[in-house]
Amino acid sequence: MSRDRGHVTARALVLSLLGGLALWVVVGAGCLFFGQVPLAAGQVVRVLTGGEAPSVTAGIVLTQRMPRVLLALLVGGGLAVAGAAFQALLRNPLATPHTLGISAGGALGAVAALAFGLPAPSLGPLGPVQFFGLLGALVNVGIIYMLARSRRAISPLKLLLAGVTLSLICSALILFVRFVSDPHLLVMVDRWLMGGLDVQGFGGVASVLPLLLPALALMGLEANAMNQLALGEELAVGRGVSVGALQTEVFLAGSVLTAGVVSVAGPIGFVGLIIPHAVRGLAGPDHRLLLPLCLFGGGAFLAVADTVARSAFAPTEMPVGVLTAMLGGPFFLLILVTRLGEM
Amino acid sequence: MSEVLLSARGCSYVYPDGGFRLDDVSLDVHAGEVLALVGPNGSGKSTLVRVMSGFYTPDGGMVLLDGRPIHRMPRRKLARELAFLPQEIPAAFRFSVREVVAMGRFPYQSAFGFVSAEDAAVVQQVMEETGTTGLADRVFSTLSGGEKQRVLVAGVLAQQPRVVLLDEPTAALDIHHQADVLDLLWRLSRKGIGVVTVTHDLNAASQFCDRLALLSRGRLVRVGRPAEVIDQDLLCNAYGADVRVLENPLTAGPLVLVPGEAAHESR
């Protein structure tokens, strides 16, 4: 890569994008071979190449595993990019997509929908749980934005404080909802809060894409300007960056990514912390490479993690959120102890 | 005197909390000079430099660059002519020195910001000028204070500005590195750049700067050559302290001392 020259070239970007796509294809295809139900590799290949295969096998590969793997790629990629974006915005390498309380808002909405059976308007592929998850997340985005913006720009410190506080408030409300709800529904509520990709069909993918694509495009366009935030808002203004507008765009794009993926997959943790950190170690902190590599790396990581989670405990499936949470805690501590000073 | 590049005309600025105001300040910056903004804490030096850089929009008056009001210029266009180095620079993430200097090319880059051959050449040149070529592949956040400051000045020069404004660029440096940075600014000014620097060190300012502007309580008290501004009565009044002005044996310029209680004791 062009790290030795310290300048990101078009060639480095194209190579990264091609490499990332290749990673998605290889990992995505590989994950189709594993699952709760053991299938012979030859049969999976036959399904994928359009050959003769039993309809049950074709059903498992095409309507269960494939949408799930695709969703894992999008959710993992979205979480990693959102994490990198919030880290740039807060100038803090320990920020995650869940730091700013957007996930907590989504969780409150989804939990309320599950516990009270809230009816939702029919909006394409959005079910009521996903609808209220999205609604809760976006309400919090609005509240945090109003609290943190000032005359000139967004204050990273205010943003952090507002987000963490709102997160705590939502957690308290979730406890209250759990307390007043029907105990039989608590199993579903708990399962949702673990974070998982337990979907049937392509509805999840279809509902996430319209949120992901514009947010990713916006961040791609602002990647170069995002670098300027690393040396502070004042210097960035002096360089010609419209800092207030940039912060708003990055905050909204990161929030929409988070809201979209949390509404469909629940609050899956630590992908948004581990992946940006690992990518920075490999390719450096320049957002023009960091963001696309986070998209591909985060997606591939979550697809593999989900495949492990749904295969290792057959005949039951473990929600992938449990696995990432167990991996993430120790990893977080490791960063804290060894690398914090040099990030 | 040479051409006026940047000019504050009757600038006033009131902080949102109303705690401090800059009051009707007019000041010209000429091509090829180093102008030091001096004055006690809270006198408005940093506020003035922020107003003159366009970071703050003045509540009254205006700042002109070649006669054009800067607050109406597009930010990127302004950044190609006027550069501002704030006092406190956080250093997040492990950007290399070369990357940090190359960030100064932002106002010249298209949306995605690939580095052109011209950008790379300018980066190389300003790193040579500032003696930072040897640091190119080091991680910026791990440098010493003096090295960081030279790299930041290189980044500001990568903007190829005609005016550079710096807010206490030597505040955290020892006397050796302070002299290094001030020498660097002096050399830049001889190439025709207008340099404005905020400083607390009246002696260094007298030695390295062509003109001094003394501020007190948000007002400009006096502007002129060091010998005109470093005046015992004027400084006593502005700083509200017992200030003595002697002759600097090295330069024959003024030397400022504050005796303090310890000096009285030892007599």
Coordinates of C-alpha atoms in Angstrom, one line a residue:
Chain A
M1 CA 0.0 0.0 0.0
S2 CA 1.1 3.6 -0.3
R3 CA 1.7 4.1 3.4
D4 CA 5.5 4.6 2.9
R5 CA 4.7 7.8 0.9
G6 CA 2.1 8.9 3.4
H7 CA -0.3 9.9 0.7
V8 CA -3.4 7.9 -0.3
T9 CA -3.4 7.4 -4.1
A10 CA -6.3 6.4 -6.4
R11 CA -4.4 3.1 -7.0
A12 CA -4.4 2.3 -3.2
L13 CA -8.1 3.0 -3.0
V14 CA -9.0 0.9 -6.0
L15 CA -6.9 -2.0 -4.8
S16 CA -8.5 -1.8 -1.3
L17 CA -12.0 -1.8 -2.8
L18 CA -11.3 -4.8 -5.1
G19 CA -9.6 -6.6 -2.2
G20 CA -12.5 -5.9 0.0
L21 CA -15.1 -7.1 -2.5
A22 CA -13.1 -10.3 -3.0
L23 CA -13.0 -10.8 0.7
W24 CA -16.8 -10.5 0.9
V25 CA -17.3 -12.9 -2.0
V26 CA -14.9 -15.5 -0.5
V27 CA -16.1 -15.2 3.1
G28 CA -19.8 -14.9 2.1
A29 CA -19.6 -18.0 -0.1
G30 CA -17.6 -19.9 2.5
C31 CA -20.2 -19.2 5.2
L32 CA -23.0 -20.8 3.1
F33 CA -21.3 -24.2 3.7
F34 CA -21.8 -24.1 7.5
G35 CA -24.9 -24.0 9.7
Q36 CA -27.2 -25.7 12.2
V37 CA -28.2 -28.3 9.7
P38 CA -25.2 -30.2 8.2
L39 CA -25.2 -30.2 4.4
A40 CA -22.7 -31.9 2.2
A41 CA -20.4 -29.4 0.5
G42 CA -21.1 -30.9 -2.9
Q43 CA -24.9 -30.2 -2.5
V44 CA -24.2 -26.6 -1.5
V45 CA -22.1 -26.2 -4.6
R46 CA -24.8 -27.7 -6.8
V47 CA -27.4 -25.3 -5.4
L48 CA -25.1 -22.3 -6.0
T49 CA -24.3 -23.3 -9.5
G50 CA -27.9 -24.0 -10.4
G51 CA -27.5 -27.8 -10.6
E52 CA -29.9 -30.5 -9.4
A53 CA -30.4 -30.5 -5.6
P54 CA -33.1 -31.5 -3.1
S55 CA -35.6 -28.7 -2.6
V56 CA -35.0 -28.8 1.2
T57 CA -31.3 -28.2 0.6
A58 CA -31.9 -25.4 -1.9
G59 CA -34.4 -23.8 0.6
I60 CA -31.8 -23.9 3.4
V61 CA -29.0 -22.4 1.3
L62 CA -31.0 -19.8 -0.6
T63 CA -33.7 -18.6 1.8
Q64 CA -32.0 -19.2 5.2
R65 CA -28.3 -19.1 4.9
M66 CA -27.8 -16.6 2.0
P67 CA -30.0 -13.8 3.3
R68 CA -28.4 -14.2 6.7
V69 CA -24.9 -14.1 5.4
L70 CA -25.7 -11.0 3.3
L71 CA -27.3 -9.3 6.3
A72 CA -24.2 -10.1 8.4
L73 CA -22.0 -8.5 5.8
L74 CA -24.1 -5.3 5.8
V75 CA -24.7 -5.2 9.5
G76 CA -21.0 -5.8 10.4
G77 CA -19.8 -3.4 7.8
G78 CA -22.3 -0.7 8.9
L79 CA -21.4 -1.1 12.5
A80 CA -17.6 -0.8 11.8
V81 CA -18.1 2.3 9.6
A82 CA -20.4 3.9 12.2
G83 CA -17.8 3.1 14.9
A84 CA -15.0 4.7 12.8
A85 CA -17.1 7.7 12.1
F86 CA -18.0 8.4 15.7
Q87 CA -14.4 7.8 16.7
A88 CA -13.4 10.6 14.2
L89 CA -16.2 12.9 15.4
L90 CA -15.4 12.4 19.1
R91 CA -11.6 12.2 18.4
N92 CA -11.7 9.1 20.7
P93 CA -10.6 5.7 19.6
L94 CA -12.8 4.0 22.2
A95 CA -16.1 5.3 20.9
T96 CA -18.5 2.7 19.4
P97 CA -21.8 2.9 17.5
H98 CA -23.5 2.4 20.8
T99 CA -21.7 5.1 22.7
L100 CA -24.0 7.9 21.7
G101 CA -27.3 6.3 22.8
I102 CA -28.7 5.7 19.4
S103 CA -28.7 2.0 19.9
A104 CA -30.3 2.4 23.3
G105 CA -33.2 4.3 21.7
G106 CA -33.6 1.6 19.1
A107 CA -33.6 -1.0 21.8
L108 CA -36.2 0.8 23.8
G109 CA -38.5 1.1 20.7
A110 CA -38.0 -2.5 19.8
V111 CA -38.5 -3.8 23.3
A112 CA -41.7 -1.8 23.7
A113 CA -43.0 -3.1 20.4
L114 CA -42.3 -6.7 21.5
A115 CA -43.6 -6.3 25.1
F116 CA -46.8 -4.4 24.3
G117 CA -47.4 -5.8 20.8
L118 CA -47.5 -2.3 19.4
P119 CA -49.1 -2.1 15.9
A120 CA -47.0 -0.4 13.2
P121 CA -48.0 1.1 9.8
S122 CA -47.0 -1.3 7.1
L123 CA -43.9 0.1 5.4
G124 CA -42.4 -2.2 2.9
P125 CA -40.3 -4.9 4.6
L126 CA -40.4 -3.2 8.0
G127 CA -42.1 -5.3 10.7
P128 CA -43.4 -3.6 13.9
V129 CA -40.4 -4.4 16.0
Q130 CA -38.0 -3.0 13.3
F131 CA -40.3 0.0 12.8
F132 CA -40.3 1.0 16.4
G133 CA -36.6 0.2 16.7
L134 CA -35.9 2.6 13.9
L135 CA -38.2 5.2 15.4
G136 CA -36.7 5.0 18.9
A137 CA -33.2 5.3 17.4
L138 CA -34.1 8.3 15.3
V139 CA -35.9 10.1 18.1
N140 CA -32.6 9.8 20.1
V141 CA -30.6 11.1 17.2
G142 CA -32.8 14.2 17.2
I143 CA -32.6 14.8 20.9
I144 CA -28.8 14.3 21.0
Y145 CA -28.3 16.6 18.1
M146 CA -30.4 19.4 19.7
L147 CA -28.5 19.0 22.9
A148 CA -25.0 19.0 21.4
R149 CA -25.2 21.7 18.7
S150 CA -24.1 25.2 19.5
R151 CA -23.8 28.4 17.5
R152 CA -20.7 27.4 15.6
A153 CA -20.4 23.6 15.7
I154 CA -21.1 20.4 17.6
S155 CA -19.1 20.1 20.8
P156 CA -17.6 16.6 20.9
L157 CA -17.8 16.6 24.7
K158 CA -21.4 17.7 24.9
L159 CA -22.2 15.0 22.2
L160 CA -20.5 12.4 24.4
L161 CA -22.3 13.5 27.6
A162 CA -25.7 13.8 25.9
G163 CA -25.3 10.3 24.3
V164 CA -24.1 8.5 27.4
T165 CA -26.9 10.2 29.5
L166 CA -29.6 9.3 27.0
S167 CA -28.3 5.8 26.9
L168 CA -28.7 5.4 30.6
I169 CA -32.2 6.9 30.5
C170 CA -33.2 4.4 27.8
S171 CA -31.7 1.5 29.8
A172 CA -33.8 2.6 32.8
L173 CA -36.9 2.7 30.6
I174 CA -36.1 -0.7 29.2
L175 CA -36.0 -2.1 32.8
F176 CA -39.4 -0.5 33.4
V177 CA -40.9 -2.0 30.3
R178 CA -39.5 -5.4 31.2
F179 CA -41.0 -5.0 34.7
V180 CA -44.5 -4.2 33.5
S181 CA -44.6 -6.6 30.6
D182 CA -46.0 -10.1 30.4
P183 CA -43.3 -12.5 31.8
H184 CA -43.9 -14.9 28.8
L185 CA -42.8 -12.2 26.4
L186 CA -39.5 -11.6 28.3
V187 CA -37.8 -14.5 26.5
M188 CA -38.3 -12.7 23.1
V189 CA -37.3 -9.4 24.6
D190 CA -34.1 -10.9 26.0
R191 CA -33.3 -12.6 22.8
W192 CA -33.7 -9.3 20.9
L193 CA -31.4 -7.5 23.3
M194 CA -28.6 -10.1 22.8
G195 CA -28.4 -9.0 19.2
G196 CA -28.6 -11.5 16.4
L197 CA -29.2 -12.1 12.7
D198 CA -32.0 -14.6 13.0
V199 CA -33.9 -13.6 9.9
Q200 CA -35.9 -15.5 7.2
G201 CA -35.7 -14.3 3.6
F202 CA -34.4 -11.1 2.2
G203 CA -36.7 -8.6 4.0
G204 CA -33.9 -7.6 6.5
V205 CA -31.4 -6.9 3.7
A206 CA -34.0 -5.0 1.7
S207 CA -35.0 -2.8 4.7
V208 CA -31.4 -2.0 5.7
L209 CA -30.0 -1.1 2.2
P210 CA -32.0 2.1 1.7
L211 CA -30.5 3.5 5.0
L212 CA -27.0 2.1 4.5
L213 CA -26.3 3.2 0.9
P214 CA -26.9 7.0 1.3
A215 CA -25.1 7.1 4.6
L216 CA -22.0 5.2 3.2
A217 CA -22.0 7.4 0.1
L218 CA -22.0 10.6 2.2
M219 CA -19.2 9.4 4.4
G220 CA -17.1 8.4 1.4
L221 CA -17.4 11.9 0.1
E222 CA -16.4 13.4 3.4
A223 CA -13.6 11.0 4.2
N224 CA -10.8 13.5 3.3
A225 CA -12.4 16.2 5.4
M226 CA -12.9 13.8 8.3
N227 CA -9.1 13.5 8.5
Q228 CA -8.9 17.2 9.4
L229 CA -10.9 16.7 12.6
A230 CA -8.0 14.7 14.1
L231 CA -6.1 17.9 14.7
G232 CA -9.0 19.8 16.1
E233 CA -11.9 21.9 14.9
E234 CA -10.1 25.2 15.0
L235 CA -7.3 24.1 12.7
A236 CA -9.9 22.4 10.4
V237 CA -11.7 25.7 10.0
G238 CA -8.5 27.4 9.1
R239 CA -8.0 24.8 6.4
G240 CA -11.3 25.6 4.8
V241 CA -13.4 22.8 6.3
S242 CA -17.0 23.8 7.1
V243 CA -16.7 22.0 10.4
G244 CA -20.3 22.5 11.7
A245 CA -21.7 21.0 8.5
L246 CA -19.1 18.2 8.4
Q247 CA -19.8 17.2 12.0
T248 CA -23.6 17.2 11.4
E249 CA -23.2 15.1 8.3
V250 CA -20.9 12.6 10.0
F251 CA -23.1 12.4 13.0
L252 CA -26.3 11.9 11.0
A253 CA -24.7 9.4 8.6
G254 CA -23.2 7.4 11.5
S255 CA -26.5 7.6 13.3
V256 CA -28.6 6.4 10.4
L257 CA -26.2 3.5 9.9
T258 CA -26.5 2.5 13.5
A259 CA -30.2 3.0 13.6
G260 CA -30.6 0.9 10.5
V261 CA -28.5 -2.1 11.6
V262 CA -29.8 -2.0 15.2
S263 CA -33.4 -2.0 14.1
V264 CA -32.9 -5.3 12.2
A265 CA -30.2 -7.0 14.2
G266 CA -30.4 -5.7 17.7
P267 CA -27.5 -4.1 19.6
I268 CA -24.6 -6.3 18.4
G269 CA -21.6 -5.1 20.3
F270 CA -17.9 -4.5 19.8
V271 CA -17.7 -4.9 16.0
G272 CA -17.7 -1.1 15.8
L273 CA -14.7 -1.0 18.1
I274 CA -12.6 -4.0 17.1
I275 CA -12.7 -3.5 13.4
P276 CA -11.7 0.2 13.1
H277 CA -8.9 -0.4 15.5
A278 CA -7.6 -3.4 13.6
V279 CA -7.9 -1.6 10.2
R280 CA -6.0 1.4 11.6
G281 CA -3.2 -0.9 12.6
L282 CA -3.0 -2.4 9.2
A283 CA -3.7 0.5 6.8
G284 CA -3.2 3.6 8.9
P285 CA -5.7 6.2 10.2
D286 CA -6.5 7.9 6.8
H287 CA -10.3 7.8 6.5
R288 CA -10.2 7.5 2.8
L289 CA -8.9 3.9 3.2
L290 CA -10.2 3.3 6.8
L291 CA -13.9 3.7 6.0
P292 CA -14.0 1.3 3.0
L293 CA -11.8 -1.2 4.7
C294 CA -14.0 -1.1 7.8
L295 CA -17.0 -1.8 5.6
F296 CA -15.5 -4.9 4.1
G297 CA -13.6 -6.0 7.2
G298 CA -16.5 -5.5 9.6
G299 CA -18.9 -7.4 7.3
A300 CA -16.5 -10.3 6.8
F301 CA -15.9 -10.5 10.6
L302 CA -19.6 -10.5 11.5
A303 CA -20.4 -13.1 8.8
V304 CA -17.7 -15.5 10.2
A305 CA -18.7 -14.8 13.8
D306 CA -22.4 -15.4 13.0
T307 CA -21.6 -18.7 11.2
V308 CA -19.6 -19.8 14.2
A309 CA -22.4 -18.8 16.6
R310 CA -25.1 -20.6 14.6
S311 CA -23.1 -23.7 13.9
A312 CA -21.1 -24.4 17.1
F313 CA -24.1 -24.9 19.4
A314 CA -26.2 -27.1 17.0
P315 CA -29.0 -28.0 17.3
T316 CA -29.6 -24.6 18.9
E317 CA -28.3 -21.3 17.5
M318 CA -26.5 -18.8 19.7
P319 CA -27.2 -15.1 18.8
V320 CA -24.0 -13.7 17.4
G321 CA -24.3 -10.7 19.8
V322 CA -23.4 -13.0 22.6
L323 CA -20.2 -14.1 20.9
T324 CA -19.1 -10.6 19.9
A325 CA -19.8 -9.4 23.4
M326 CA -17.6 -12.2 24.9
L327 CA -14.8 -11.4 22.4
G328 CA -15.1 -7.7 22.7
G329 CA -14.8 -7.2 26.5
P330 CA -11.3 -8.6 26.8
F331 CA -10.3 -6.9 23.6
F332 CA -11.4 -3.5 24.9
L333 CA -9.3 -4.1 28.1
L334 CA -6.4 -5.1 25.9
I335 CA -6.5 -1.8 24.0
L336 CA -6.9 0.1 27.3
V337 CA -3.9 -1.4 28.9
T338 CA -1.5 -1.6 26.0
R339 CA -2.2 0.8 23.2
L340 CA -4.3 3.8 24.5
G341 CA -1.3 6.1 24.8
E342 CA -0.3 5.7 21.2
M343 CA -3.6 6.0 19.5
Chain B
M1 CA 6.3 50.6 4.6
S2 CA 5.5 47.7 2.3
E3 CA 2.1 46.6 1.1
V4 CA -0.8 46.0 3.6
L5 CA -2.0 42.4 3.4
L6 CA -4.4 41.9 6.2
S7 CA -6.2 44.6 8.0
A8 CA -8.6 44.7 11.0
R9 CA -10.9 47.7 10.9
G10 CA -12.6 48.7 14.0
C11 CA -13.1 45.1 15.1
S12 CA -15.3 44.3 18.1
Y13 CA -16.2 40.9 19.4
V14 CA -18.3 39.9 22.4
Y15 CA -18.3 36.3 23.7
P16 CA -21.7 34.7 23.8
D17 CA -21.6 34.7 27.6
G18 CA -20.8 38.4 27.5
G19 CA -17.7 37.9 29.8
F20 CA -15.1 39.6 27.5
R21 CA -15.2 42.0 24.7
L22 CA -12.7 43.0 22.1
D23 CA -13.2 46.7 21.6
D24 CA -12.8 48.6 18.3
V25 CA -9.4 47.3 17.3
S26 CA -7.7 48.4 14.1
L27 CA -4.4 46.8 13.0
D28 CA -2.6 46.4 9.7
V29 CA -0.3 43.4 8.8
H30 CA 2.3 44.1 6.1
A31 CA 3.9 41.7 3.7
G32 CA 7.4 40.6 5.0
E33 CA 7.0 41.5 8.6
V34 CA 6.6 39.6 11.9
L35 CA 4.1 41.3 14.1
A36 CA 3.8 40.1 17.7
L37 CA 0.5 40.5 19.7
V38 CA 1.5 41.0 23.3
G39 CA -0.3 41.9 26.5
P40 CA -1.4 40.5 29.8
N41 CA -3.6 37.4 30.2
G42 CA -7.2 38.2 29.2
S43 CA -6.2 41.2 27.2
G44 CA -7.7 39.9 24.0
K45 CA -4.7 38.6 22.0
S46 CA -6.2 35.2 21.2
T47 CA -9.6 36.7 20.5
L48 CA -8.0 39.2 18.1
V49 CA -6.0 36.5 16.2
R50 CA -9.2 34.4 15.9
V51 CA -11.1 37.3 14.5
M52 CA -8.3 38.2 12.1
S53 CA -8.1 34.5 10.9
G54 CA -11.9 34.4 10.2
F55 CA -12.5 31.8 13.0
Y56 CA -14.7 34.4 14.8
T57 CA -16.9 36.8 12.9
P58 CA -16.6 40.2 14.4
D59 CA -19.7 41.8 15.9
G60 CA -18.6 45.2 14.7
G61 CA -16.0 46.2 12.1
M62 CA -14.4 44.0 9.5
V63 CA -11.2 42.2 8.5
L64 CA -9.9 42.9 5.0
L65 CA -7.5 40.8 3.0
D66 CA -6.3 42.9 0.1
G67 CA -9.3 45.1 0.7
R68 CA -11.8 42.2 0.5
P69 CA -13.8 41.3 3.6
I70 CA -12.6 37.8 4.7
H71 CA -15.9 36.8 6.3
R72 CA -17.6 36.9 2.9
M73 CA -14.9 34.8 1.1
P74 CA -15.4 31.1 0.6
R75 CA -13.5 29.3 3.3
R76 CA -11.3 27.2 1.0
K77 CA -10.4 30.2 -1.1
L78 CA -9.5 32.1 2.1
A79 CA -7.4 29.1 3.4
R80 CA -5.2 29.4 0.3
E81 CA -4.2 32.9 1.3
L82 CA -4.4 33.0 5.0
A83 CA -3.4 30.3 7.5
F84 CA -4.1 30.0 11.2
L85 CA -2.3 27.8 13.7
P86 CA -4.4 27.6 16.9
Q87 CA -2.8 27.2 20.3
E88 CA -4.1 23.8 21.3
I89 CA -3.8 21.0 18.8
P90 CA -5.1 17.6 19.8
A91 CA -3.3 14.7 18.1
A92 CA -5.8 11.9 17.6
F93 CA -4.9 8.6 15.8
R94 CA -1.5 7.6 14.5
F95 CA -1.1 10.0 11.5
S96 CA 2.4 10.2 10.2
V97 CA 4.3 13.5 10.0
R98 CA 4.0 13.5 6.3
E99 CA 0.3 12.9 6.4
V100 CA -0.1 15.8 8.9
V101 CA 1.8 18.2 6.7
A102 CA -0.1 17.0 3.6
M103 CA -3.4 17.8 5.4
G104 CA -2.4 21.5 4.8
R105 CA -3.1 20.9 1.1
F106 CA -6.8 20.5 1.8
P107 CA -7.9 23.9 0.4
Y108 CA -6.4 22.9 -3.0
Q109 CA -7.8 19.4 -3.2
S110 CA -10.9 18.2 -5.0
A111 CA -13.6 16.3 -3.0
F112 CA -11.8 13.0 -2.4
G113 CA -8.4 14.7 -2.0
F114 CA -6.0 12.5 -3.9
V115 CA -2.5 14.1 -3.6
S116 CA -1.4 15.6 -6.9
A117 CA 2.2 15.8 -8.0
E118 CA 2.1 19.5 -7.1
D119 CA 0.8 18.8 -3.6
A120 CA 3.6 16.2 -3.1
A121 CA 6.2 18.7 -4.2
V122 CA 4.9 21.5 -1.9
V123 CA 4.8 19.1 1.0
Q124 CA 8.4 18.1 0.3
Q125 CA 9.5 21.7 0.0
V126 CA 7.8 22.9 3.2
M127 CA 9.3 20.0 5.1
E128 CA 12.7 21.0 4.0
E129 CA 12.1 24.6 4.9
T130 CA 11.0 23.6 8.4
G131 CA 13.7 20.9 8.9
T132 CA 11.1 18.2 9.4
T133 CA 12.1 15.9 6.4
G134 CA 13.9 13.5 8.8
L135 CA 10.7 13.1 10.8
A136 CA 8.5 12.3 7.8
D137 CA 7.7 8.7 8.7
R138 CA 7.4 9.2 12.5
V139 CA 4.0 9.2 14.2
F140 CA 3.0 12.8 14.8
S141 CA 1.5 12.2 18.3
T142 CA 4.8 10.7 19.6
L143 CA 7.0 13.8 18.7
S144 CA 8.4 16.2 21.3
G145 CA 6.8 19.6 21.7
G146 CA 9.4 21.4 19.6
E147 CA 9.2 18.8 16.8
K148 CA 5.4 19.0 16.8
Q149 CA 5.4 22.7 16.5
R150 CA 7.8 22.7 13.5
V151 CA 5.6 20.0 11.8
L152 CA 2.4 22.1 12.4
V153 CA 4.2 25.2 11.0
A154 CA 5.1 23.0 7.9
G155 CA 1.4 22.1 7.6
V156 CA 0.4 25.7 7.7
L157 CA 3.0 26.6 5.1
A158 CA 1.7 23.8 2.8
Q159 CA -1.4 26.0 2.5
Q160 CA 1.0 28.4 0.6
P161 CA -0.5 31.4 2.4
R162 CA 0.5 35.0 2.2
V163 CA -0.4 35.7 5.8
V164 CA 0.2 33.3 8.7
L165 CA -1.4 33.8 12.1
L166 CA -0.1 31.8 15.1
D167 CA -1.6 31.7 18.6
E168 CA 1.3 31.2 21.1
P169 CA 3.3 28.9 18.9
T170 CA 6.1 28.8 21.5
A171 CA 4.1 28.6 24.7
A172 CA 5.2 25.0 25.6
L173 CA 8.7 25.2 24.3
D174 CA 12.1 25.6 26.1
I175 CA 14.2 28.6 25.2
H176 CA 16.2 26.7 22.5
H177 CA 13.1 25.4 20.7
Q178 CA 11.4 28.8 21.1
A179 CA 14.3 30.5 19.3
D180 CA 14.1 27.8 16.6
V181 CA 10.5 28.4 15.9
L182 CA 10.8 32.2 16.0
D183 CA 13.8 32.1 13.7
L184 CA 11.7 30.0 11.3
L185 CA 9.0 32.6 11.4
W186 CA 11.5 35.4 10.9
R187 CA 12.9 33.6 7.8
L188 CA 9.4 33.2 6.4
S189 CA 8.7 36.9 6.8
R190 CA 11.8 37.7 4.8
K191 CA 10.3 35.8 1.9
G192 CA 7.4 38.2 1.9
I193 CA 4.9 36.4 4.1
G194 CA 3.1 38.5 6.7
V195 CA 3.4 36.7 10.1
V196 CA 1.3 37.5 13.2
T197 CA 2.2 35.7 16.4
V198 CA 0.7 35.9 19.8
T199 CA 3.3 35.7 22.5
H200 CA 3.8 36.3 26.2
D201 CA 7.5 36.7 26.0
L202 CA 8.2 40.4 25.6
N203 CA 12.0 39.9 25.3
A204 CA 11.7 37.3 22.5
A205 CA 9.1 39.4 20.8
S206 CA 11.5 42.4 20.9
Q207 CA 14.3 40.4 19.5
F208 CA 12.5 38.4 16.7
C209 CA 9.6 40.6 15.7
D210 CA 9.6 43.8 13.5
R211 CA 6.6 45.3 15.3
L212 CA 4.7 44.8 18.5
A213 CA 1.0 45.4 19.2
L214 CA 0.2 45.8 22.9
L215 CA -3.3 44.9 24.0
S216 CA -4.9 45.6 27.3
R217 CA -8.5 44.9 28.4
G218 CA -9.7 44.3 24.9
R219 CA -8.2 47.5 23.5
L220 CA -5.1 48.1 21.4
V221 CA -2.9 50.3 23.5
R222 CA 0.1 50.9 21.1
V223 CA 1.6 49.5 17.9
G224 CA 5.1 50.1 16.7
R225 CA 8.7 49.0 16.7
P226 CA 9.8 47.2 19.9
A227 CA 11.6 50.3 21.2
E228 CA 8.3 52.2 20.8
V229 CA 6.1 49.7 22.6
I230 CA 8.5 48.4 25.3
D231 CA 8.1 51.5 27.5
Q232 CA 8.3 51.1 31.3
D233 CA 5.3 53.3 32.2
L234 CA 3.1 51.8 29.4
L235 CA 3.9 48.2 30.5
C236 CA 3.4 48.9 34.2
N237 CA 0.0 50.3 33.4
A238 CA -1.0 47.5 30.9
Y239 CA 0.2 44.6 33.1
G240 CA -0.6 46.3 36.5
A241 CA 2.8 45.2 37.8
D242 CA 6.2 46.6 38.6
V243 CA 7.9 46.2 35.2
R244 CA 11.5 47.4 34.5
V245 CA 12.9 48.1 31.1
L246 CA 16.7 47.9 30.7
E247 CA 19.0 47.7 27.7
N248 CA 19.6 44.2 26.2
P249 CA 23.4 43.9 26.2
L250 CA 23.2 41.4 23.3
T251 CA 21.0 43.4 20.9
A252 CA 21.0 46.9 22.3
G253 CA 17.2 46.5 22.2
P254 CA 14.9 46.7 25.3
L255 CA 15.0 44.0 28.0
V256 CA 12.0 43.6 30.2
L257 CA 12.2 42.3 33.8
V258 CA 9.7 42.0 36.7
P259 CA 11.6 42.3 40.0
G260 CA 9.0 40.7 42.2
E261 CA 9.2 40.3 45.9
A262 CA 12.2 38.0 45.9
A263 CA 14.4 40.7 44.3
H264 CA 13.5 43.3 46.9
E265 CA 14.3 40.8 49.6
S266 CA 17.8 40.0 48.3
R267 CA 18.7 43.6 48.2

